[in-house]
Amino acid sequence: MAQQHVPVILSSEMARAIQVKVDFLLKKVERDNFFNQFLKNTEKEVQRLEINNNIFNKDTLHAIRGQLDKEKAQLLYSQQVIKQGINSVITDFLNAIEGSTVPDLEEDPEKEAYCQFMEQLRTDRNQG
């Protein structure tokens, strides 16, 4: 008896909504990676100035350090937004396929891999 694979089909609207979220998150990750590298370089420069400073007074360095810390906090917040966005995409995907039938693949290793993948997605989503 031949095995019949029944793919999970998302509506075009749901697929597009998920794609828009993924695209947004990828752009945000790219921007945050660039900004993170910029902040690391700036941190090194500020540390260098704090150790060997003959340019700025202490108040100016303190203000620079305060602004740097503020920017780092905003980056951490942005990373939390990305994490929540990823969880949202996973939830959307799981909701979109909820109730979909898993192909009857009896002794097919793909069924086990598919089930493990779906269980991992659910676990990741629940762990936040």
PDB file of C-alpha atoms in Angstrom:
ATOM      1  CA  MET A   1       0.000   0.000   0.000  1.00  0.00           C
ATOM      2  CA  ALA A   2       1.487   3.339  -1.064  1.00  0.00           C
ATOM      3  CA  GLN A   3       2.019   6.035   1.512  1.00  0.00           C
ATOM      4  CA  GLN A   4       0.257   9.284   0.756  1.00  0.00           C
ATOM      5  CA  HIS A   5       1.762  12.523   2.024  1.00  0.00           C
ATOM      6  CA  VAL A   6      -0.743  15.221   2.873  1.00  0.00           C
ATOM      7  CA  PRO A   7       1.062  18.550   3.196  1.00  0.00           C
ATOM      8  CA  VAL A   8      -0.077  21.143   5.676  1.00  0.00           C
ATOM      9  CA  ILE A   9      -1.506  24.039   3.702  1.00  0.00           C
ATOM     10  CA  LEU A  10      -1.667  27.544   5.123  1.00  0.00           C
ATOM     11  CA  SER A  11      -4.081  30.091   3.746  1.00  0.00           C
ATOM     12  CA  SER A  12      -2.352  32.691   1.611  1.00  0.00           C
ATOM     13  CA  GLU A  13      -3.387  35.391   4.096  1.00  0.00           C
ATOM     14  CA  MET A  14      -1.879  33.517   7.035  1.00  0.00           C
ATOM     15  CA  ALA A  15       1.282  32.696   5.100  1.00  0.00           C
ATOM     16  CA  ARG A  16       1.645  36.355   4.093  1.00  0.00           C
ATOM     17  CA  ALA A  17       1.068  37.563   7.666  1.00  0.00           C
ATOM     18  CA  ILE A  18       3.729  35.184   8.964  1.00  0.00           C
ATOM     19  CA  GLN A  19       6.127  36.238   6.176  1.00  0.00           C
ATOM     20  CA  VAL A  20       5.654  39.933   6.995  1.00  0.00           C
ATOM     21  CA  LYS A  21       6.460  39.273  10.662  1.00  0.00           C
ATOM     22  CA  VAL A  22       9.514  37.199   9.755  1.00  0.00           C
ATOM     23  CA  ASP A  23      10.790  39.886   7.355  1.00  0.00           C
ATOM     24  CA  PHE A  24      10.323  42.556  10.024  1.00  0.00           C
ATOM     25  CA  LEU A  25      12.166  40.458  12.611  1.00  0.00           C
ATOM     26  CA  LEU A  26      15.053  39.744  10.234  1.00  0.00           C
ATOM     27  CA  LYS A  27      15.484  43.461   9.496  1.00  0.00           C
ATOM     28  CA  LYS A  28      15.312  44.241  13.208  1.00  0.00           C
ATOM     29  CA  VAL A  29      17.910  41.565  14.003  1.00  0.00           C
ATOM     30  CA  GLU A  30      20.205  42.912  11.269  1.00  0.00           C
ATOM     31  CA  ARG A  31      19.845  46.475  12.590  1.00  0.00           C
ATOM     32  CA  ASP A  32      20.373  45.357  16.181  1.00  0.00           C
ATOM     33  CA  ASN A  33      23.473  43.358  15.246  1.00  0.00           C
ATOM     34  CA  PHE A  34      24.971  46.435  13.582  1.00  0.00           C
ATOM     35  CA  PHE A  35      24.014  48.645  16.519  1.00  0.00           C
ATOM     36  CA  ASN A  36      25.359  46.101  19.023  1.00  0.00           C
ATOM     37  CA  GLN A  37      28.741  46.121  17.263  1.00  0.00           C
ATOM     38  CA  PHE A  38      28.711  49.928  17.252  1.00  0.00           C
ATOM     39  CA  LEU A  39      27.985  49.978  20.994  1.00  0.00           C
ATOM     40  CA  LYS A  40      30.796  47.497  21.695  1.00  0.00           C
ATOM     41  CA  ASN A  41      33.262  49.684  19.795  1.00  0.00           C
ATOM     42  CA  THR A  42      31.985  52.791  21.572  1.00  0.00           C
ATOM     43  CA  GLU A  43      32.297  51.029  24.935  1.00  0.00           C
ATOM     44  CA  LYS A  44      35.970  50.307  24.204  1.00  0.00           C
ATOM     45  CA  GLU A  45      36.579  53.940  23.264  1.00  0.00           C
ATOM     46  CA  VAL A  46      34.847  55.226  26.403  1.00  0.00           C
ATOM     47  CA  GLN A  47      36.889  52.840  28.550  1.00  0.00           C
ATOM     48  CA  ARG A  48      40.051  54.055  26.833  1.00  0.00           C
ATOM     49  CA  LEU A  49      39.068  57.672  27.522  1.00  0.00           C
ATOM     50  CA  GLU A  50      38.237  56.890  31.153  1.00  0.00           C
ATOM     51  CA  ILE A  51      41.673  55.355  31.668  1.00  0.00           C
ATOM     52  CA  ASN A  52      43.756  57.800  29.656  1.00  0.00           C
ATOM     53  CA  ASN A  53      41.801  61.035  29.457  1.00  0.00           C
ATOM     54  CA  ASN A  54      43.287  64.390  28.687  1.00  0.00           C
ATOM     55  CA  ILE A  55      40.427  65.588  26.465  1.00  0.00           C
ATOM     56  CA  PHE A  56      37.176  65.529  28.474  1.00  0.00           C
ATOM     57  CA  ASN A  57      36.378  66.526  32.030  1.00  0.00           C
ATOM     58  CA  LYS A  58      34.806  63.991  34.405  1.00  0.00           C
ATOM     59  CA  ASP A  59      31.264  65.362  33.965  1.00  0.00           C
ATOM     60  CA  THR A  60      31.445  65.012  30.201  1.00  0.00           C
ATOM     61  CA  LEU A  61      32.719  61.440  30.472  1.00  0.00           C
ATOM     62  CA  HIS A  62      29.977  60.683  32.981  1.00  0.00           C
ATOM     63  CA  ALA A  63      27.364  62.024  30.530  1.00  0.00           C
ATOM     64  CA  ILE A  64      28.848  59.958  27.690  1.00  0.00           C
ATOM     65  CA  ARG A  65      28.801  56.846  29.890  1.00  0.00           C
ATOM     66  CA  GLY A  66      25.173  57.546  30.868  1.00  0.00           C
ATOM     67  CA  GLN A  67      24.101  57.867  27.226  1.00  0.00           C
ATOM     68  CA  LEU A  68      25.968  54.673  26.328  1.00  0.00           C
ATOM     69  CA  ASP A  69      24.225  52.800  29.151  1.00  0.00           C
ATOM     70  CA  LYS A  70      20.871  54.161  27.951  1.00  0.00           C
ATOM     71  CA  GLU A  71      21.544  52.934  24.407  1.00  0.00           C
ATOM     72  CA  LYS A  72      22.571  49.507  25.715  1.00  0.00           C
ATOM     73  CA  ALA A  73      19.318  49.286  27.691  1.00  0.00           C
ATOM     74  CA  GLN A  74      17.333  50.148  24.558  1.00  0.00           C
ATOM     75  CA  LEU A  75      19.168  47.403  22.675  1.00  0.00           C
ATOM     76  CA  LEU A  76      18.294  44.876  25.392  1.00  0.00           C
ATOM     77  CA  TYR A  77      14.654  45.939  25.154  1.00  0.00           C
ATOM     78  CA  SER A  78      14.791  45.549  21.382  1.00  0.00           C
ATOM     79  CA  GLN A  79      16.155  42.032  21.800  1.00  0.00           C
ATOM     80  CA  GLN A  80      13.177  41.208  24.035  1.00  0.00           C
ATOM     81  CA  VAL A  81      10.833  42.552  21.351  1.00  0.00           C
ATOM     82  CA  ILE A  82      12.530  40.279  18.814  1.00  0.00           C
ATOM     83  CA  LYS A  83      12.163  37.285  21.137  1.00  0.00           C
ATOM     84  CA  GLN A  84       8.457  38.049  21.605  1.00  0.00           C
ATOM     85  CA  GLY A  85       8.101  38.445  17.845  1.00  0.00           C
ATOM     86  CA  ILE A  86       9.667  35.044  17.236  1.00  0.00           C
ATOM     87  CA  ASN A  87       7.282  33.497  19.759  1.00  0.00           C
ATOM     88  CA  SER A  88       4.406  35.238  17.985  1.00  0.00           C
ATOM     89  CA  VAL A  89       5.467  33.788  14.626  1.00  0.00           C
ATOM     90  CA  ILE A  90       5.708  30.312  16.151  1.00  0.00           C
ATOM     91  CA  THR A  91       2.263  30.746  17.721  1.00  0.00           C
ATOM     92  CA  ASP A  92       0.800  31.955  14.415  1.00  0.00           C
ATOM     93  CA  PHE A  93       2.310  28.967  12.635  1.00  0.00           C
ATOM     94  CA  LEU A  94       1.044  26.494  15.224  1.00  0.00           C
ATOM     95  CA  ASN A  95      -2.411  28.085  15.208  1.00  0.00           C
ATOM     96  CA  ALA A  96      -2.481  27.995  11.414  1.00  0.00           C
ATOM     97  CA  ILE A  97      -1.811  24.286  11.306  1.00  0.00           C
ATOM     98  CA  GLU A  98      -3.776  23.371  14.430  1.00  0.00           C
ATOM     99  CA  GLY A  99      -6.271  20.746  13.487  1.00  0.00           C
ATOM    100  CA  SER A 100      -4.421  19.941  10.281  1.00  0.00           C
ATOM    101  CA  THR A 101      -3.935  16.288   9.767  1.00  0.00           C
ATOM    102  CA  VAL A 102      -0.508  14.823  10.091  1.00  0.00           C
ATOM    103  CA  PRO A 103       0.106  12.562   7.142  1.00  0.00           C
ATOM    104  CA  ASP A 104      -0.321   8.900   7.988  1.00  0.00           C
ATOM    105  CA  LEU A 105       3.248   7.831   7.515  1.00  0.00           C
ATOM    106  CA  GLU A 106       3.130   4.736   9.681  1.00  0.00           C
ATOM    107  CA  GLU A 107       6.730   3.588   9.855  1.00  0.00           C
ATOM    108  CA  ASP A 108       8.105   6.519   7.936  1.00  0.00           C
ATOM    109  CA  PRO A 109      10.932   8.339   9.747  1.00  0.00           C
ATOM    110  CA  GLU A 110       9.597  11.639   8.401  1.00  0.00           C
ATOM    111  CA  LYS A 111       6.553  11.334  10.647  1.00  0.00           C
ATOM    112  CA  GLU A 112       8.707  11.015  13.750  1.00  0.00           C
ATOM    113  CA  ALA A 113      10.902  13.930  12.670  1.00  0.00           C
ATOM    114  CA  TYR A 114       7.821  16.038  11.921  1.00  0.00           C
ATOM    115  CA  CYS A 115       6.266  15.233  15.303  1.00  0.00           C
ATOM    116  CA  GLN A 116       9.521  16.018  17.122  1.00  0.00           C
ATOM    117  CA  PHE A 117       9.846  19.307  15.242  1.00  0.00           C
ATOM    118  CA  MET A 118       6.295  20.328  16.132  1.00  0.00           C
ATOM    119  CA  GLU A 119       6.779  19.334  19.772  1.00  0.00           C
ATOM    120  CA  GLN A 120      10.001  21.381  19.923  1.00  0.00           C
ATOM    121  CA  LEU A 121       8.173  24.412  18.498  1.00  0.00           C
ATOM    122  CA  ARG A 122       5.486  24.079  21.157  1.00  0.00           C
ATOM    123  CA  THR A 123       8.092  23.671  23.900  1.00  0.00           C
ATOM    124  CA  ASP A 124      10.053  26.712  22.685  1.00  0.00           C
ATOM    125  CA  ARG A 125       6.897  28.799  22.553  1.00  0.00           C
ATOM    126  CA  ASN A 126       5.819  27.748  26.052  1.00  0.00           C
ATOM    127  CA  GLN A 127       9.255  28.452  27.516  1.00  0.00           C
ATOM    128  CA  GLY A 128       9.143  31.948  26.027  1.00  0.00           C
TER     129      GLY A 128
END
